[in-house]
């Protein structure tokens, strides 16, 4: 199998904007497009291949037929035919709701789902744009609950101003929100389980308040103040720069100014490449695909080598 590109799955959101079109070149149809799901096996939102002989085949169909050849033996033995990663681009024209995600144990018990550990790579940010990540002090469950009643939750939260290239690791239980003016790439466990705890009292287009998950969130939140979310990573040219290594995914950063070759015969995992700037051609034994800023490609686990051909690109490399 050759490097596979997929059709974006575009999502309108209350807080969405136009940057997925203006910055990333997506064919958006509204000025409130909040998400582009780039690689997904979530039921009801399964990605479809858009290049080569397999064009029109769904990711799930290919997983079911190719199994280890697509996923890699170790990934298939761990997850079976459930694809473990979800890749999105998110454009927040307005603030997203304050939210968090349950861990694997809680998600399995309540939703028969994976938990949701994720990371963000900021691709574009307006002046003074910021994220909310965690609390600004240690908070008790009682103090947190009282802040919801008093409408003072925002006073307890930690705000981080951001710029292009900033990277954040959001482990389960950490309260967080993407702020207005931020466009980012999100890498996460395959899960759509989110506990929304505050939404700025906004109403949807029908005048309704959005559902909150106040009670479910109480025993899922990490109430400690922690400084474990900002990812410091090297940015040397034309070499692997490690970013995140967690039980659910590993992410590396490449800044390419020339072609490089990688022997991946020992990896035993599919590889996802996300182009966050410039353009790069990705070549394996069976073919090639070119991606530019805002595009993603999946390299099958059976691949033995990868050539990354570019005169200028920044890419994220994701494996299990």
Coordinates of C-alpha atoms in Angstrom, one line a residue:
X1 CA 0.0 0.0 0.0
X2 CA 1.0 3.5 -0.9
X3 CA 0.8 6.7 1.3
X4 CA -2.9 7.4 1.7
X5 CA -4.7 10.8 1.7
X6 CA -8.3 11.2 3.0
X7 CA -11.2 13.5 2.3
X8 CA -11.6 16.1 5.1
X9 CA -14.8 15.8 7.2
X10 CA -15.9 19.4 7.9
X11 CA -17.9 20.3 11.0
X12 CA -19.8 23.5 11.6
X13 CA -19.6 24.7 15.1
X14 CA -21.1 27.5 17.2
X15 CA -17.6 28.9 17.7
X16 CA -16.1 28.1 14.3
X17 CA -14.8 30.5 11.7
X18 CA -13.2 30.7 8.2
X19 CA -9.5 30.0 8.8
X20 CA -9.9 26.3 7.7
X21 CA -10.5 27.8 4.3
X22 CA -8.4 31.0 4.3
X23 CA -5.3 29.5 6.0
X24 CA -5.5 25.8 5.2
X25 CA -7.3 25.8 1.9
X26 CA -10.3 23.6 2.9
X27 CA -13.5 23.9 0.8
X28 CA -15.6 25.2 3.6
X29 CA -19.2 26.1 3.0
X30 CA -19.9 28.4 5.9
X31 CA -18.2 31.1 8.0
X32 CA -18.7 28.9 11.1
X33 CA -16.6 25.9 10.2
X34 CA -14.9 24.8 13.4
X35 CA -13.3 21.4 12.6
X36 CA -11.8 19.4 9.8
X37 CA -11.5 15.8 10.7
X38 CA -8.5 14.6 8.7
X39 CA -8.2 11.0 9.8
X40 CA -11.1 9.3 11.6
X41 CA -12.6 5.9 12.2
X42 CA -15.3 7.3 14.6
X43 CA -18.6 5.7 13.8
X44 CA -20.6 8.0 11.5
X45 CA -17.5 10.0 10.6
X46 CA -15.2 7.5 9.0
X47 CA -12.6 8.9 6.6
X48 CA -12.6 8.0 2.9
X49 CA -9.4 7.7 0.8
X50 CA -9.1 10.3 -1.9
X51 CA -5.9 9.3 -3.8
X52 CA -4.8 6.4 -5.9
X53 CA -6.4 3.0 -6.7
X54 CA -8.0 2.8 -3.3
X55 CA -9.9 6.1 -3.8
X56 CA -13.4 5.8 -2.4
X57 CA -12.5 3.1 0.1
X58 CA -13.3 3.9 3.8
X59 CA -10.6 3.7 6.4
X60 CA -12.6 1.2 8.4
X61 CA -13.0 -1.1 5.3
X62 CA -9.3 -1.0 4.6
X63 CA -8.5 -1.8 8.3
X64 CA -10.9 -4.7 8.2
X65 CA -9.4 -6.2 5.1
X66 CA -5.7 -5.4 5.5
X67 CA -5.4 -5.5 9.3
X68 CA -1.7 -5.9 10.3
X69 CA -0.5 -4.7 6.9
X70 CA -2.2 -1.3 7.5
X71 CA -1.9 -0.9 11.2
X72 CA 1.3 -2.8 12.1
X73 CA 1.4 -6.1 14.0
X74 CA 1.8 -4.6 17.5
X75 CA -1.0 -2.0 16.9
X76 CA -3.3 -4.7 15.6
X77 CA -2.6 -7.0 18.6
X78 CA -3.4 -4.1 20.9
X79 CA -6.4 -2.5 19.3
X80 CA -7.7 -5.0 16.8
X81 CA -9.7 -3.2 14.0
X82 CA -10.4 -0.1 16.2
X83 CA -8.2 2.7 14.8
X84 CA -6.7 4.3 17.9
X85 CA -6.0 7.9 16.6
X86 CA -8.1 10.8 15.5
X87 CA -6.6 13.8 13.7
X88 CA -8.3 17.2 13.5
X89 CA -7.7 20.8 12.6
X90 CA -9.6 23.2 14.8
X91 CA -10.5 26.9 14.1
X92 CA -11.8 28.8 17.1
X93 CA -13.2 32.1 16.0
X94 CA -14.8 32.3 19.4
X95 CA -13.9 30.7 22.7
X96 CA -14.6 27.0 23.0
X97 CA -16.5 25.7 26.0
X98 CA -14.6 24.9 29.2
X99 CA -14.3 21.1 29.1
X100 CA -12.3 18.0 30.0
X101 CA -12.1 14.3 29.0
X102 CA -12.4 11.2 31.2
X103 CA -9.6 8.6 31.5
X104 CA -9.8 5.1 29.9
X105 CA -11.2 3.5 33.0
X106 CA -14.1 6.0 33.4
X107 CA -14.8 6.2 29.7
X108 CA -15.0 2.4 29.4
X109 CA -17.3 2.1 32.4
X110 CA -19.7 4.9 31.4
X111 CA -19.5 5.1 27.6
X112 CA -17.8 1.8 26.5
X113 CA -15.2 4.1 24.8
X114 CA -11.5 5.0 25.0
X115 CA -10.6 8.0 27.2
X116 CA -9.3 11.1 25.4
X117 CA -5.7 12.1 25.8
X118 CA -4.7 14.7 23.2
X119 CA -2.1 17.2 22.1
X120 CA -2.3 20.6 20.3
X121 CA 0.1 22.2 17.9
X122 CA -0.7 25.9 17.3
X123 CA -0.7 26.6 13.5
X124 CA -2.0 30.2 13.6
X125 CA -2.9 32.6 16.4
X126 CA -4.3 36.1 16.5
X127 CA -2.4 38.7 18.7
X128 CA -3.0 38.0 22.4
X129 CA -4.9 34.7 21.6
X130 CA -4.8 32.2 24.5
X131 CA -5.7 28.8 25.7
X132 CA -7.1 27.7 29.0
X133 CA -5.1 24.7 30.5
X134 CA -5.6 23.6 34.1
X135 CA -6.2 25.6 37.2
X136 CA -4.2 28.5 38.5
X137 CA -4.1 27.0 42.0
X138 CA -5.0 23.7 43.8
X139 CA -8.8 23.6 43.9
X140 CA -11.0 21.4 46.0
X141 CA -14.0 19.7 44.5
X142 CA -16.2 21.8 46.8
X143 CA -14.5 25.0 45.7
X144 CA -14.9 24.0 42.1
X145 CA -18.6 23.2 42.5
X146 CA -19.2 26.5 44.3
X147 CA -17.5 28.4 41.4
X148 CA -20.0 26.9 39.0
X149 CA -22.9 28.0 41.2
X150 CA -21.5 31.5 41.6
X151 CA -20.4 31.9 37.9
X152 CA -16.8 32.4 39.0
X153 CA -15.1 29.4 37.4
X154 CA -13.0 31.6 35.0
X155 CA -11.2 33.1 38.1
X156 CA -9.8 29.6 38.9
X157 CA -8.4 28.8 35.5
X158 CA -4.9 29.1 34.0
X159 CA -4.5 31.2 30.8
X160 CA -1.6 30.7 28.4
X161 CA -0.9 33.2 25.6
X162 CA 0.1 31.3 22.4
X163 CA 1.9 31.7 19.1
X164 CA 2.6 29.5 16.1
X165 CA 4.5 26.4 17.0
X166 CA 3.5 26.3 20.6
X167 CA 2.5 22.7 21.7
X168 CA 0.4 21.5 24.6
X169 CA -0.2 18.0 26.0
X170 CA -3.7 17.6 27.5
X171 CA -3.9 14.5 29.6
X172 CA -7.3 13.2 30.8
X173 CA -8.9 15.1 33.6
X174 CA -7.2 18.4 32.8
X175 CA -9.7 21.2 32.4
X176 CA -9.1 23.1 29.2
X177 CA -10.4 25.3 26.3
X178 CA -9.2 26.7 23.0
X179 CA -9.5 30.4 23.0
X180 CA -10.7 32.7 20.2
X181 CA -8.3 33.3 17.4
X182 CA -6.4 30.0 17.6
X183 CA -6.1 27.5 14.7
X184 CA -4.4 24.3 15.7
X185 CA -3.8 20.6 14.8
X186 CA -5.1 18.2 17.4
X187 CA -3.9 14.6 17.8
X188 CA -6.0 12.5 20.2
X189 CA -7.1 9.0 21.1
X190 CA -10.1 7.9 19.1
X191 CA -12.9 9.1 21.3
X192 CA -15.6 11.8 21.1
X193 CA -16.3 11.8 24.9
X194 CA -16.2 15.3 26.2
X195 CA -17.5 16.7 29.5
X196 CA -18.6 20.3 29.0
X197 CA -18.7 22.2 32.2
X198 CA -19.1 25.9 31.2
X199 CA -20.1 27.5 27.9
X200 CA -20.2 31.2 28.7
X201 CA -24.0 31.0 28.9
X202 CA -24.2 31.0 25.1
X203 CA -27.2 29.8 23.1
X204 CA -27.2 27.9 19.8
X205 CA -29.0 29.1 16.7
X206 CA -32.3 27.8 18.1
X207 CA -31.9 29.9 21.3
X208 CA -31.0 26.9 23.5
X209 CA -28.2 26.6 26.0
X210 CA -25.9 23.8 25.2
X211 CA -25.9 20.7 27.4
X212 CA -23.4 20.7 30.3
X213 CA -22.0 17.6 32.0
X214 CA -21.6 19.0 35.5
X215 CA -22.2 15.9 37.5
X216 CA -20.3 13.5 35.3
X217 CA -17.3 15.8 35.4
X218 CA -17.0 16.0 39.2
X219 CA -15.0 12.8 39.6
X220 CA -13.2 13.1 36.3
X221 CA -11.4 16.3 37.0
X222 CA -7.8 16.7 38.1
X223 CA -8.1 19.5 40.7
X224 CA -4.4 20.0 41.2
X225 CA -2.5 22.9 39.8
X226 CA 0.2 21.4 37.5
X227 CA 2.8 22.8 35.1
X228 CA 3.0 19.6 32.9
X229 CA 1.2 20.8 29.7
X230 CA 3.6 23.0 27.7
X231 CA 5.8 20.9 25.5
X232 CA 9.4 22.0 25.0
X233 CA 10.9 20.3 21.9
X234 CA 14.0 20.8 19.8
X235 CA 13.6 22.2 16.3
X236 CA 16.8 21.1 14.5
X237 CA 16.6 20.9 10.8
X238 CA 16.3 17.6 8.9
X239 CA 16.4 15.3 11.9
X240 CA 13.8 13.7 14.2
X241 CA 12.8 16.1 17.0
X242 CA 10.8 14.3 19.8
X243 CA 7.8 16.1 21.1
X244 CA 5.4 13.8 23.0
X245 CA 5.8 10.1 24.0
X246 CA 2.8 8.8 25.9
X247 CA 1.1 5.4 26.0
X248 CA -1.4 6.4 23.3
X249 CA 0.8 8.1 20.7
X250 CA 4.3 9.3 19.9
X251 CA 4.8 12.6 18.0
X252 CA 7.9 14.0 16.4
X253 CA 8.6 17.3 14.7
X254 CA 10.5 17.7 11.5
X255 CA 11.7 21.0 9.9
X256 CA 12.8 20.0 6.4
X257 CA 15.1 22.0 4.2
X258 CA 16.2 19.0 2.2
X259 CA 15.3 15.4 1.4
X260 CA 15.7 12.8 4.1
X261 CA 15.3 9.0 4.2
X262 CA 14.0 7.0 7.1
X263 CA 14.4 3.2 7.7
X264 CA 11.1 2.3 9.4
X265 CA 11.4 -1.4 9.2
X266 CA 11.5 -1.8 13.0
X267 CA 8.6 0.5 13.8
X268 CA 5.7 -2.0 13.4
X269 CA 3.2 0.8 13.3
X270 CA 1.4 3.0 10.8
X271 CA 2.7 6.5 10.6
X272 CA 0.7 9.7 10.2
X273 CA 2.3 12.8 8.7
X274 CA 0.6 16.2 9.3
X275 CA 1.9 19.1 7.3
X276 CA 1.8 22.3 9.4
X277 CA 3.8 24.5 7.0
X278 CA 5.2 24.3 3.4
X279 CA 4.8 21.1 1.4
X280 CA 6.4 17.6 1.4
X281 CA 6.3 14.5 -0.8
X282 CA 6.1 11.3 1.2
X283 CA 7.4 8.2 -0.7
X284 CA 7.3 4.5 0.3
X285 CA 8.0 1.4 -1.7
X286 CA 4.6 1.4 -3.4
X287 CA 4.0 5.1 -4.2
X288 CA 4.0 8.7 -3.1
X289 CA 1.7 11.4 -1.9
X290 CA 2.3 15.2 -1.6
X291 CA 0.8 17.1 1.3
X292 CA 0.9 20.8 1.9
X293 CA 0.0 22.9 4.9
X294 CA -3.3 21.6 6.3
X295 CA -3.1 18.1 4.8
X296 CA -2.5 14.7 6.4
X297 CA -1.3 11.3 5.0
X298 CA -1.3 7.8 6.5
X299 CA 1.7 5.5 5.7
X300 CA 0.8 1.8 6.1
X301 CA 2.5 -0.2 8.8
X302 CA 4.0 -2.6 6.3
X303 CA 6.2 0.1 4.9
X304 CA 9.9 -0.5 5.3
X305 CA 11.3 2.9 4.4
X306 CA 10.1 6.5 3.9
X307 CA 11.6 9.3 1.9
X308 CA 10.6 12.8 2.9
X309 CA 11.2 15.1 -0.1
X310 CA 11.0 18.8 0.5
X311 CA 12.8 22.1 0.2
X312 CA 10.8 23.7 3.0
X313 CA 8.2 22.1 5.3
X314 CA 7.3 21.6 8.9
X315 CA 5.6 18.3 9.7
X316 CA 4.4 16.3 12.6
X317 CA 5.0 12.5 12.6
X318 CA 2.6 10.4 14.7
X319 CA 3.0 6.7 15.5
X320 CA 1.7 4.3 18.2

